[in-house]
């Protein structure tokens, strides 16, 4: 790994690289990725957990105790749990989301996959997700994993970000373009 260019820079990258190497040595990349994904989901679902993770008000001991209880209750153990506890102990819990994203990017790169962030106006059906995956696979030549978010303010359509490219096919953006064009004419 030493000669490769970093995917994400900074502290999150260092933690993610260390975790990736450890998970690789233990042949546990899949289980670690799954556990980290579950923890990330828990943070997104719970306002209290999100506040615990992001707030500097809580001490290292308080964060470690609380996170340990959450991990036990969620059934998350092993390398992923130890990693999250270490982040809490080192007062780096605020960056655990970035660390998980960097780890996920390393896993995808190792598997020859790409990751796309999709923001849609409404939840996508399984058929639409499969069509989107197939389209992105033919465009990139890689298997693509989708991270889908719903943003009703788009009105319709979707926004796809893959790597440094972004395709904005949202109705909101199209309406804004028409509004600007009309102002220029009138």
C-alpha positions as a Python dict, from the first residue, in 0.01 Angstrom:
ca = {
    (1, 'X'): (0, 0, 0),
    (2, 'X'): (293, 236, 57),
    (3, 'X'): (347, 333, -307),
    (4, 'X'): (-18, 395, -393),
    (5, 'X'): (-172, 740, -403),
    (6, 'X'): (-409, 809, -115),
    (7, 'X'): (-781, 815, -191),
    (8, 'X'): (-864, 1041, 102),
    (9, 'X'): (-609, 1261, 270),
    (10, 'X'): (-559, 1348, 632),
    (11, 'X'): (-639, 1182, 958),
    (12, 'X'): (-942, 986, 832),
    (13, 'X'): (-724, 834, 562),
    (14, 'X'): (-456, 726, 809),
    (15, 'X'): (-711, 555, 1031),
    (16, 'X'): (-884, 395, 731),
    (17, 'X'): (-555, 269, 586),
    (18, 'X'): (-454, 115, 918),
    (19, 'X'): (-795, -49, 954),
    (20, 'X'): (-784, -178, 596),
    (21, 'X'): (-441, -334, 647),
    (22, 'X'): (-550, -498, 973),
    (23, 'X'): (-874, -628, 819),
    (24, 'X'): (-676, -761, 521),
    (25, 'X'): (-430, -944, 744),
    (26, 'X'): (-719, -1104, 935),
    (27, 'X'): (-921, -1182, 616),
    (28, 'X'): (-1208, -984, 766),
    (29, 'X'): (-1264, -704, 515),
    (30, 'X'): (-1624, -806, 440),
    (31, 'X'): (-1729, -838, 804),
    (32, 'X'): (-1556, -513, 904),
    (33, 'X'): (-1720, -327, 614),
    (34, 'X'): (-2061, -467, 708),
    (35, 'X'): (-2020, -374, 1076),
    (36, 'X'): (-1901, -24, 992),
    (37, 'X'): (-2194, 19, 756),
    (38, 'X'): (-2434, -85, 1032),
    (39, 'X'): (-2274, 159, 1276),
    (40, 'X'): (-2292, 439, 1020),
    (41, 'X'): (-2661, 359, 970),
    (42, 'X'): (-2722, 377, 1345),
    (43, 'X'): (-2557, 720, 1360),
    (44, 'X'): (-2771, 847, 1073),
    (45, 'X'): (-3092, 715, 1232),
    (46, 'X'): (-3039, 845, 1585),
    (47, 'X'): (-3013, 1216, 1665),
    (48, 'X'): (-2876, 1132, 2012),
    (49, 'X'): (-2604, 907, 1875),
    (50, 'X'): (-2520, 1164, 1607),
    (51, 'X'): (-2482, 1429, 1879),
    (52, 'X'): (-2263, 1196, 2087),
    (53, 'X'): (-2039, 1124, 1789),
    (54, 'X'): (-2004, 1484, 1669),
    (55, 'X'): (-2011, 1688, 1990),
    (56, 'X'): (-1683, 1793, 2154),
    (57, 'X'): (-1866, 1842, 2483),
    (58, 'X'): (-1845, 1473, 2577),
    (59, 'X'): (-1523, 1343, 2729),
    (60, 'X'): (-1328, 1056, 2582),
    (61, 'X'): (-1445, 830, 2865),
    (62, 'X'): (-1811, 925, 2815),
    (63, 'X'): (-1792, 865, 2440),
    (64, 'X'): (-1613, 532, 2485),
    (65, 'X'): (-1868, 408, 2742),
    (66, 'X'): (-2166, 515, 2534),
    (67, 'X'): (-2028, 378, 2208),
    (68, 'X'): (-1938, 48, 2375),
    (69, 'X'): (-2298, 10, 2494),
    (70, 'X'): (-2434, 94, 2146),
    (71, 'X'): (-2198, -153, 1979),
    (72, 'X'): (-2289, -433, 2220),
    (73, 'X'): (-2660, -370, 2175),
    (74, 'X'): (-2623, -364, 1794),
    (75, 'X'): (-2418, -684, 1795),
    (76, 'X'): (-2115, -516, 1641),
    (77, 'X'): (-1791, -668, 1762),
    (78, 'X'): (-1442, -764, 1659),
    (79, 'X'): (-1217, -535, 1459),
    (80, 'X'): (-1490, -282, 1371),
    (81, 'X'): (-1596, -239, 1733),
    (82, 'X'): (-1237, -204, 1850),
    (83, 'X'): (-1176, 53, 1576),
    (84, 'X'): (-1475, 265, 1678),
    (85, 'X'): (-1379, 242, 2047),
    (86, 'X'): (-1023, 347, 1958),
    (87, 'X'): (-1156, 648, 1769),
    (88, 'X'): (-1365, 743, 2074),
    (89, 'X'): (-1071, 689, 2312),
    (90, 'X'): (-846, 908, 2094),
    (91, 'X'): (-1110, 1186, 2071),
    (92, 'X'): (-1154, 1119, 1699),
    (93, 'X'): (-1513, 996, 1705),
    (94, 'X'): (-1624, 1315, 1527),
    (95, 'X'): (-1438, 1192, 1217),
    (96, 'X'): (-1557, 830, 1225),
    (97, 'X'): (-1797, 894, 934),
    (98, 'X'): (-1507, 1015, 718),
    (99, 'X'): (-1298, 719, 834),
    (100, 'X'): (-1575, 478, 732),
    (101, 'X'): (-1609, 650, 393),
    (102, 'X'): (-1233, 626, 338),
    (103, 'X'): (-1233, 258, 439),
    (104, 'X'): (-1524, 190, 203),
    (105, 'X'): (-1333, 362, -78),
    (106, 'X'): (-1027, 145, -9),
    (107, 'X'): (-1241, -171, -15),
    (108, 'X'): (-1404, -65, -342),
    (109, 'X'): (-1067, 13, -499),
    (110, 'X'): (-926, -324, -391),
    (111, 'X'): (-1226, -499, -547),
    (112, 'X'): (-1212, -296, -868),
    (113, 'X'): (-1542, -131, -786),
    (114, 'X'): (-1662, 226, -799),
    (115, 'X'): (-1900, 400, -562),
    (116, 'X'): (-2167, 646, -668),
    (117, 'X'): (-2367, 888, -456),
    (118, 'X'): (-2718, 915, -590),
    (119, 'X'): (-2961, 1179, -467),
    (120, 'X'): (-3317, 1122, -587),
    (121, 'X'): (-3637, 1319, -541),
    (122, 'X'): (-3814, 1004, -421),
    (123, 'X'): (-3710, 649, -329),
    (124, 'X'): (-3601, 447, -631),
    (125, 'X'): (-3758, 111, -712),
    (126, 'X'): (-3541, -200, -737),
    (127, 'X'): (-3586, -196, -1116),
    (128, 'X'): (-3469, 166, -1138),
    (129, 'X'): (-3170, 92, -912),
    (130, 'X'): (-3070, -201, -1133),
    (131, 'X'): (-3104, 8, -1451),
    (132, 'X'): (-2891, 283, -1293),
    (133, 'X'): (-2626, 32, -1180),
    (134, 'X'): (-2611, -122, -1528),
    (135, 'X'): (-2581, 221, -1693),
    (136, 'X'): (-2302, 326, -1459),
    (137, 'X'): (-2124, -5, -1506),
    (138, 'X'): (-2127, 36, -1883),
    (139, 'X'): (-2000, 395, -1848),
    (140, 'X'): (-1720, 319, -1601),
    (141, 'X'): (-1637, -43, -1679),
    (142, 'X'): (-1655, -122, -1306),
    (143, 'X'): (-1913, -267, -1072),
    (144, 'X'): (-2080, 27, -902),
    (145, 'X'): (-2221, 37, -551),
    (146, 'X'): (-2488, 299, -497),
    (147, 'X'): (-2534, 516, -189),
    (148, 'X'): (-2885, 650, -236),
    (149, 'X'): (-3024, 952, -53),
    (150, 'X'): (-3369, 1104, -94),
    (151, 'X'): (-3409, 1482, -124),
    (152, 'X'): (-3767, 1587, -207),
    (153, 'X'): (-3647, 1942, -285),
    (154, 'X'): (-3516, 1810, -620),
    (155, 'X'): (-3884, 1789, -728),
    (156, 'X'): (-3798, 1515, -980),
    (157, 'X'): (-3502, 1340, -1140),
    (158, 'X'): (-3173, 1268, -969),
    (159, 'X'): (-2813, 1371, -915),
    (160, 'X'): (-2536, 1114, -959),
    (161, 'X'): (-2181, 1169, -830),
    (162, 'X'): (-1919, 912, -924),
    (163, 'X'): (-1559, 999, -860),
    (164, 'X'): (-1502, 1358, -966),
    (165, 'X'): (-1793, 1356, -1214),
    (166, 'X'): (-2143, 1475, -1137),
    (167, 'X'): (-2455, 1440, -1350),
    (168, 'X'): (-2741, 1664, -1239),
    (169, 'X'): (-3065, 1557, -1403),
    (170, 'X'): (-3290, 1709, -1138),
    (171, 'X'): (-3600, 1907, -1220),
    (172, 'X'): (-3497, 2169, -966),
    (173, 'X'): (-3176, 2247, -1159),
    (174, 'X'): (-3358, 2251, -1492),
    (175, 'X'): (-3614, 2496, -1357),
    (176, 'X'): (-3337, 2719, -1220),
    (177, 'X'): (-3167, 2716, -1563),
    (178, 'X'): (-3493, 2820, -1731),
    (179, 'X'): (-3543, 3095, -1473),
    (180, 'X'): (-3194, 3233, -1541),
    (181, 'X'): (-3245, 3214, -1917),
    (182, 'X'): (-3575, 3402, -1888),
    (183, 'X'): (-3413, 3676, -1680),
    (184, 'X'): (-3143, 3721, -1944),
    (185, 'X'): (-3404, 3755, -2223),
    (186, 'X'): (-3638, 3989, -2036),
}
